[in-house]
Each structure stands twice: as structure tokens, then as C-alpha cells.
Amino acid sequence: MAQHQLDLSRPISDEVRKTTCYMCACRCGIDVHLKDGKIRYIEGNRDHPVNRGVLCAKGSAGIMQHYAPARLDSPLLRTGPRGSGQFRKISWDEALALATSWLGEVRDRDPKKLAFFTGRDQSQSLTGYWAQQFGTPNYAAHGGFCSVNMAAGGIMTIGGAFWEFGAPDWDRTKLFVMFGVAEDHDSNPIKMGISKLKTRGARFVSVNPVRTGYSAVADNWIGVRPGTDGLLILAVVHELLKARRIDIDYLMRYSNAPWLVVDAPGTADHGLFARDKDGKPLVWETVTERTVPAASRGARAALSGRYELPDGRAAVPVFQLLAEEYLDPKHAPEAVAETIGVSSDVIRGLASEIGRVAFEETIEIHQPWTDIHGERHQSFFGRPVSFHAMRGISAHSNGFQTARALHMLQVLIGAVDCPGGFRFEPPYPKPVSAHPRPHGKAEHFGSNQPLSGPHLGFPLGPEDLLVDEEGRPSRIDKAFSWEAPLSAHGLMHMVIANAHAGDPYPIDVLFLYMANMAWNSSMNTAGVIRMLEDKDEATGEYRIPKIIYSDAYSSEMVAYADLVLPDTTYLERHDCISLLDRPISEPDSVNDAIRWPVLEPDRDVRAFQSVLIDLGARLRLPGFADNRGNAIYKNYADYIVRHERRPGIGPLAGFRGSDGTRTGRGASNPEQLKRYIENGSFFSAHIPPEAQFFKHANAAYQDFAVRMGFFDTPQPVTFQLYSEELQKFRLSAEGVREPVAPEQHRDRILAAFTPLPMWYQPLEEAGVDAEAFPYHAITQRPMAMYHSWGSMNAWLRQIHTKNRLYVPGEICERYDLKDDDWVWLTSHHGRIKVQIARTETSNRDTMWTWNAIGKRGRAWGLDGDAPEATKGFLLNHLIHELLPPKADGMRWSNSDPVTGQAAWYDLRVRIEKAEAGELSEPQFQPVEGRVETPEELRYGQEWGE
């Protein structure tokens, strides 16, 4: 091949277009350099509030994402059996007419027979609104198998959570403790933040079964057993209570620690808050020795004791219950160390360091502010300990209570939204009561009628569940039923299994967007594939009659679709990173952003969001078509600009009003998208200095939030150390409160719905023989990959072409294993054959591998003999969507019983040495007939030509 000299005198690009990255969920600002109509280079936007110019390997490799051979190029209609990959190309007119016909028949007959679920898209405010207008109760996105425990646990405890709800105060924190965060999440902001910690000499502690990425640069690594993070946290709480390292003033001001809890066993009010006639919670005023409403001016509330209420019942403060529970010796470090897998000295050391930094290295910012009770303060006082957590603690069947425990720890030391601690990002915090209740009860939907409200939300008690009079679920995934009452993100991982079983009812159309349910987004992958292929013996028709799928790339799921609607790449469409959806705000600023077509598609593809809006108009859905049947919006760009959820509140907060000068609230502005593009495709509004901390109780912030349109009236948050909502479910399970929980659900609810955060053994671990399956197996997401996309990216593939099972040294010695040996890994459900690598940086009982590297042959535009397909593998084949059978034969969802969070990380396995081989097992027939793989992938013109 001819050698080419790099001509440094030639400009790299003719033009730079600024947009938003989509190579992970960070949503960094990027500068896309174009030359001769092609992308030549992608770099970070230095003005962007998220990444400040920093860009990772994934972001830079967006070039190869855009030019990937795996891109779909036209609508497809299946011509062969499902899974064969046999399609014929059709026109968009035919595709949309067919989709409209299928969807219209369902809407006319029974809207719930449509199940519409989306993967890692970032337009859920649109997709949810569309499903609401369609009238189906069956809608959710990927959060149910990702991080709903984090979101629900945080919102129900402090009004916000980690990741898109808040962040550590990187500039001021002196001790940072991270739980279970893989490298692909929030990677650029976290890398920037850790760099600041290292520069300032602040301490960084990582709690994770595996020491990779961020954990590898931590000052201390605590390698816990998977699923025991909550036990560790409660042991830390035990030590802090013993040492009296608790911020009492903070608890009195901002939490429900002094609220009185009714002590009347056997009654419908036992364990609920004592309230006055106006429904306000009561505290015991120690000077006048009587009950008064919480937060009464001048009241000195008791934190301990037992008191008689005016009606004669007894009550105790929340803090009394909390102290009694966590000072119990069962939470002492020596009582739990063996289960956690670390020494009691390590646990005590962590607690001691948290207490020392919080109470001996306090910081102060001299900025006057006024709290919501009208009290004037001269400064913000901070305890500089911050925490961050993600899927590592979330993807367990005890993850909801673990998340609550971590937030309780933050509150006990006074480190929520203070200088140096965890800080909220607008539009959070919000009390759980400010969120909607879920909609979709059987009596709330019917033919050609929209739902009366949004699908997803937070039940405040069993009365808000989506069940019929007999307790049967209204939703196909059984979200918001007695099986998963607080499933704020739905149970996407259960949709196909339930639809196949016709439990609670069959569906007619499964409509998926960017959700690779035929491969790495499903537990029991081989079983799910069989479900997608299975036919009814009596009729010969597929058990799931019709499947519509939209994606930009030829994922494994494409082969199982009946109709494929090809999406654009993220550089060819409009997107809206909205405050209504998954915000990119920072603690000091309100931010949102857009994507826009920096290039026009060169294939017969259309942006899914615009296709959805088109389908909405064709179906004459309210909000998408007027009363004459005319489309309200031309496309998604038009929707972004003109759609309003409430008067003056639309998808974007910036450049509103007819002249573009309004922020937050304001009339639609026809030039809004143009203004965003001119501003680097983002908008940022600074939070006033007096409103930047204690947002949950800061009058200036609450007023600012109302002006911005986050709420219509102030919504201060009282931190809920004790959850009345959870206690209501326990009372139903006890049979003393209506509606009464069905008998088969009562034990699970009583065990999991404790009003104080509690740890219980992960459900799969408790349900299998510990001697038969003595080890844990988990996945980590590598920094260079996200979703399934990375393995088709020509640049990122060079970093991770295949994966190994990383086996701790002690296990290798026990089974005489060395690098590159083959092993059988077996669970209660399945068996896989894989190659190993020895590791010394993992919990001694925990094996792990990189997630989503393994692929099916010829999917994603890869060759059938690509290393990802021949040597790569998934742990998914070992994980069942159902738990092992109980003594009564019942099999429950392999999920957190509170939220329905998929329990990916509860997997228990055994390992055996296997004969050497060439292929990982199981192997599947390559997907045929979709994408021709070029002999050589070239990009653009050669340099210097």
C-alpha cells in the first residue's frame, strides 16, 4: 500500500459543528469536524458544562459508530421464520402503513395488547407521552434492568439520587466513597472529579467486589462480596451511632427523625406517623410536654422516649426506632465481617474515617441564606464526606434497601446538599409526593382512549397499585402489582416471558426501540430466543403475534422482528436532553441540550422519534393529530419547539418566549433550536449563590425552582429515614389495612418492605445450595464500551475483542487453573464454557467478566468467526428471569421484590476445569442475510490525498 505523508499545512476540517455525544449516557458536548462532507475528527466541547472539553475513547470513536457497516439502510419486512434474518426491503410508505394497521387494530380492540418498551434511548418523555395517548398501560424504558433501585431508593429517602439527580462536591469534598460504579457510567465527569481529588490530596475509597478502572486508582479498595454493600453500610451506621458521630441539629431540621410513629400493634395505623387533624406529622415538644406539628417554630422536639398521644395511643420518635435497630449487636462489624468478606477492622476503619472527616474537617461558606421556615443563616456549613453509587449496589434483589441505607448514612452525618457533600442537580430534589402516581388500572383505559396520566410514578400505598379487584396486574410486566409494588421504571426484563406465557394476558404487538432483548438485554437469553420463535400448537401462529423493532444497527434483536424501522445514527437526527427526562444539570447550574443533524443520512432511514410522531398522527392519537385528523407536528424538531406539558413548560428550558429571552417558563420560540445550535447545542442557567446548597430547605432555591417551572409551588423535602409508604404495605400484608395483600405475597412484603433500611440475603443466594454453587459471578462494564455498540466499532474493538472470565487466585489454586485454561461455569439454570484469566484484584469468592462483549455471529456487521462470537461470551445464559422454585412450587421474578429491579448480580455458580477448545459455549447459528461485511473497513480519504 502506498505511503502517505501527513500534510500538516492542510486544515483538518472545513467546518466544526457542535452537538451532543451519544456514545454513553454522559451526554458530553462535542465538536464534530467535517471536511468534504465527511466527519474527520470528534473532540470535546470546552465550553460544555458536563465535560469541559474532556472526551473519552468512546466519544472520539463516534466516527466509527456513524460509519459502521452494521448500520441498517432501509425498512425491512420479514419473509422467513423468525431468527432466520430473511427480509425484503420495503418503502417507508409500506412500512408506516403496515405499522399503522397493526397498531390501529390493537387500539380499536384492546389497547393493552400493545407492549411498547424502549432501551437506552434518551427521549422517554416523548415515548412515554406517545404510549399514554395510545392508551396502553404497557410502557417503560430500560431502568427496570439498570438502576431503578438507585432512583426509587434515593427519591423516597432524600428526594433525589446519584447519577442524574446529583453529584459529589468534587471541589470541596475531603473523603469520597464510591460503591459499585463501573467505568462506563458518567465516565468523563467522574474522571475529572477524581483528578480534582488527587490534586487536592482528598481520600478516595472504593467499595466494589472488583478492582478495575476507578477502583484501581482509589486510595483504599474494599472488596466486598456482591450483594453485601447494605450490610457494610449498616455496620458503619452502628459504629457512628456508638461513637455519637451523628449530626443531631441536621436531623432535627431536615429529616423525619423527630416525627412520632404510632405504636399500636394489630391496628391499621401501627407504624404510621401520628398526625393532627390537618394531616401534619406530630413531634413531642419537650418544653410544653405535648404534641405539636413538625417544624413548628421554636419547638424543641424529642428524638427519644415513649409518649402518649391525645387519643391515648402510644408513639415513639423515628430516631428512637432507628437507634434501637442499628445499635443492636447484630449490626456490629464482628457480627457481619465474614458475610461481607472483609475484616471487622476494615469496617471500623471506614466508619472512623467517615466520622472523623465529617465532624473534624467541617467547612463553611460565608453566604447568607434563608430557609423555608423563614430563619436567616449567615453561612452554609458543610460536612465534606461524599458518596456515589450505581448499578453495583442496584442490580441485586436487596438493592432498594441498600440504596436507602446509603442515603440514610448521608443524612445521619449531615452530608446531603451541603458544601463538600453530595449535591443535588436540578430539577431535583423533589419529594416523593411531587411525583405522579402510576396510571393504567383496568378501569382507566379503553378503546381509542388515552390513559388519564403517566404510566410511571410512585405509589404512596397499596391503594395506588395497578391491579384489579382480584389483585391481578394491569400491566404485562406486572409493574405496580403486588409482585413489584414500587416498580417506578417497569420490568422490561419480564415482558417477553410474561407475554409468551400469556400471564397476566397475551399481547398482540410487541413494539421495541433499541432494546436488544434477543441477546444481552435479557436474562436467560437462549430461553428468550425460544420464546420469540415459539408458535401456538393449535393455531400455528407465533405466541407473540407481531414484533415491530427500531434500531440504527443490525443487533441480534433485528432477526426476530416482523417489521424493522431503521433509525438514524445520533449525528443524523434531532434529540432533546430535557429536564423533563434525563437531565444533564450540575449542582450550580440548570442545563439541557440537543442533538441535531450535523450530517444528512445517506441511507433510507428516519429518526425514530419523528417516525413515532408520524405514527401518532396516522393513528389520530390525541396530542399528535387535531380533531380533523391533521398532524400537529411535522417531526421531532417541531415537537421539541412547540410541545407543552403545562402552559409555558416544554421539552427545553432555554431561549423560550417569542423573543428567546425567557428561561424555564415561556411561550414557544420558533428560533429555539437555532439558538441552541449557536450556543454549542446546550443551555445553562446559573443557580443564584444563596440557592446553591440545602436546596431541599432553601427558600431561594425553592423560589428559583418555581420560576424555572420545576414545580408550580415550592416543594421542600424532608428526608425520610423511616418510610411510611413501606409500612403501609406491611400493614396490608398483615391483613389489617385495606386493600389487603393477597396471601401468596404477604411473606415477601413483610420481609422486604421494612420502613427502616434493612439488609437481607439476595434471593437467588438464599434459594440455591451454597455448597453446590459456592461462588459469585458478575459483570463489569468496561470504560471503552457502552450498550452493545462498542463491539462493532472498528476502533473500540481493538481494545476489547473478546472477554475472559477473571478468576481469583485462590480459586485458581483450588482447581489447578492458569491463564487461558477453559472452564465450565454452571448455575442453577445453565452452563457455559469459557476461557479464564487469573486475577488478584477481585473478592476471593467472586469471578467476573466484561459485559456485552460476546456477540452472535454475523450480528452487528461482524463476521461469523469474529472473536466476539467465537471466544466472547455472556453470563446471561446462566441467569434465569425466574428464581428457583420455592417449596410450594412458586417461581418469583428474579428481581428486587420492592421495585422489580432485575437482580443481575445475584448469580451463584460453580467452576470446573474443561478440556481445551476453540469456541466458547453455547454457540448459536450465525444470523444470516442482513449485512454484507466489507473485506476491509476504510475511513474517508487517505491523509495527504
mmCIF file of N, CA, C and O in Angstrom, residues 573-600:
data_model
loop_
_atom_site.group_PDB
_atom_site.id
_atom_site.type_symbol
_atom_site.label_atom_id
_atom_site.label_comp_id
_atom_site.label_asym_id
_atom_site.label_seq_id
_atom_site.Cartn_x
_atom_site.Cartn_y
_atom_site.Cartn_z
ATOM 1 N N ARG A 573 -29.763 13.161 13.508
ATOM 2 C CA ARG A 573 -31.125 13.398 13.966
ATOM 3 C C ARG A 573 -31.154 14.464 15.051
ATOM 4 O O ARG A 573 -30.141 14.835 15.637
ATOM 5 N N HIS A 574 -32.371 14.909 15.335
ATOM 6 C CA HIS A 574 -32.616 15.762 16.489
ATOM 7 C C HIS A 574 -32.878 14.890 17.719
ATOM 8 O O HIS A 574 -33.560 13.877 17.636
ATOM 9 N N ASP A 575 -32.319 15.282 18.816
ATOM 10 C CA ASP A 575 -32.605 14.695 20.117
ATOM 11 C C ASP A 575 -32.738 15.831 21.109
ATOM 12 O O ASP A 575 -32.234 16.943 20.884
ATOM 13 N N CYS A 576 -33.391 15.525 22.215
ATOM 14 C CA CYS A 576 -33.636 16.541 23.237
ATOM 15 C C CYS A 576 -33.244 15.966 24.593
ATOM 16 O O CYS A 576 -33.893 15.036 25.078
ATOM 17 N N ILE A 577 -32.185 16.467 25.179
ATOM 18 C CA ILE A 577 -31.757 16.043 26.509
ATOM 19 C C ILE A 577 -32.418 16.997 27.488
ATOM 20 O O ILE A 577 -31.920 18.060 27.829
ATOM 21 N N SER A 578 -33.603 16.591 27.940
ATOM 22 C CA SER A 578 -34.566 17.510 28.533
ATOM 23 C C SER A 578 -34.611 17.407 30.044
ATOM 24 O O SER A 578 -34.362 16.347 30.628
ATOM 25 N N LEU A 579 -34.986 18.496 30.677
ATOM 26 C CA LEU A 579 -35.258 18.492 32.112
ATOM 27 C C LEU A 579 -36.499 17.671 32.440
ATOM 28 O O LEU A 579 -36.711 17.301 33.600
ATOM 29 N N LEU A 580 -37.334 17.370 31.440
ATOM 30 C CA LEU A 580 -38.484 16.512 31.636
ATOM 31 C C LEU A 580 -38.095 15.040 31.668
ATOM 32 O O LEU A 580 -38.921 14.183 31.971
ATOM 33 N N ASP A 581 -36.841 14.754 31.349
ATOM 34 C CA ASP A 581 -36.470 13.379 31.105
ATOM 35 C C ASP A 581 -35.245 12.999 31.935
ATOM 36 O O ASP A 581 -35.343 12.760 33.124
ATOM 37 N N ARG A 582 -34.076 12.962 31.319
ATOM 38 C CA ARG A 582 -32.832 12.582 31.992
ATOM 39 C C ARG A 582 -31.887 13.769 31.924
ATOM 40 O O ARG A 582 -31.115 13.926 30.990
ATOM 41 N N PRO A 583 -31.913 14.640 32.939
ATOM 42 C CA PRO A 583 -31.234 15.932 32.838
ATOM 43 C C PRO A 583 -29.717 15.836 32.902
ATOM 44 O O PRO A 583 -29.153 14.846 33.390
ATOM 45 N N ILE A 584 -29.038 16.869 32.420
ATOM 46 C CA ILE A 584 -27.573 16.977 32.498
ATOM 47 C C ILE A 584 -27.173 18.166 33.358
ATOM 48 O O ILE A 584 -26.097 18.735 33.190
ATOM 49 N N SER A 585 -28.018 18.536 34.288
ATOM 50 C CA SER A 585 -27.704 19.680 35.139
ATOM 51 C C SER A 585 -26.485 19.396 36.006
ATOM 52 O O SER A 585 -26.096 18.239 36.224
ATOM 53 N N GLU A 586 -25.909 20.451 36.531
ATOM 54 C CA GLU A 586 -24.825 20.390 37.502
ATOM 55 C C GLU A 586 -25.327 21.000 38.808
ATOM 56 O O GLU A 586 -26.336 21.706 38.818
ATOM 57 N N PRO A 587 -24.635 20.771 39.926
ATOM 58 C CA PRO A 587 -25.121 21.318 41.200
ATOM 59 C C PRO A 587 -25.286 22.830 41.217
ATOM 60 O O PRO A 587 -26.136 23.345 41.942
ATOM 61 N N ASP A 588 -24.502 23.539 40.406
ATOM 62 C CA ASP A 588 -24.570 25.001 40.402
ATOM 63 C C ASP A 588 -25.335 25.568 39.210
ATOM 64 O O ASP A 588 -25.437 26.787 39.078
ATOM 65 N N SER A 589 -25.835 24.696 38.328
ATOM 66 C CA SER A 589 -26.483 25.227 37.126
ATOM 67 C C SER A 589 -27.535 24.271 36.600
ATOM 68 O O SER A 589 -27.449 23.053 36.776
ATOM 69 N N VAL A 590 -28.520 24.861 35.927
ATOM 70 C CA VAL A 590 -29.561 24.104 35.226
ATOM 71 C C VAL A 590 -29.127 23.993 33.774
ATOM 72 O O VAL A 590 -28.892 25.007 33.115
ATOM 73 N N ASN A 591 -29.028 22.763 33.262
ATOM 74 C CA ASN A 591 -28.543 22.563 31.902
ATOM 75 C C ASN A 591 -29.458 21.617 31.133
ATOM 76 O O ASN A 591 -29.974 20.657 31.700
ATOM 77 N N ASP A 592 -29.645 21.901 29.866
ATOM 78 C CA ASP A 592 -30.198 20.914 28.959
ATOM 79 C C ASP A 592 -29.517 21.073 27.609
ATOM 80 O O ASP A 592 -28.672 21.961 27.430
ATOM 81 N N ALA A 593 -29.825 20.187 26.661
ATOM 82 C CA ALA A 593 -29.057 20.175 25.419
ATOM 83 C C ALA A 593 -29.862 19.522 24.307
ATOM 84 O O ALA A 593 -30.924 18.942 24.546
ATOM 85 N N ILE A 594 -29.337 19.628 23.110
ATOM 86 C CA ILE A 594 -29.948 18.985 21.949
ATOM 87 C C ILE A 594 -28.885 18.248 21.147
ATOM 88 O O ILE A 594 -27.676 18.447 21.332
ATOM 89 N N ARG A 595 -29.349 17.365 20.294
ATOM 90 C CA ARG A 595 -28.571 16.900 19.151
ATOM 91 C C ARG A 595 -29.265 17.423 17.906
ATOM 92 O O ARG A 595 -30.461 17.681 17.921
ATOM 93 N N TRP A 596 -28.544 17.548 16.829
ATOM 94 C CA TRP A 596 -29.136 17.987 15.576
ATOM 95 C C TRP A 596 -28.379 17.327 14.431
ATOM 96 O O TRP A 596 -27.248 16.855 14.610
ATOM 97 N N PRO A 597 -28.972 17.248 13.255
ATOM 98 C CA PRO A 597 -28.329 16.527 12.149
ATOM 99 C C PRO A 597 -27.106 17.270 11.623
ATOM 100 O O PRO A 597 -27.213 18.139 10.750
ATOM 101 N N VAL A 598 -25.942 16.935 12.161
ATOM 102 C CA VAL A 598 -24.719 17.542 11.631
ATOM 103 C C VAL A 598 -24.391 16.951 10.264
ATOM 104 O O VAL A 598 -23.609 17.526 9.499
ATOM 105 N N LEU A 599 -25.002 15.795 9.950
ATOM 106 C CA LEU A 599 -24.921 15.193 8.623
ATOM 107 C C LEU A 599 -26.306 14.686 8.232
ATOM 108 O O LEU A 599 -27.085 14.277 9.095
ATOM 109 N N GLU A 600 -26.605 14.700 6.956
ATOM 110 C CA GLU A 600 -27.849 14.132 6.474
ATOM 111 C C GLU A 600 -27.645 12.648 6.190
ATOM 112 O O GLU A 600 -26.571 12.242 5.714
#
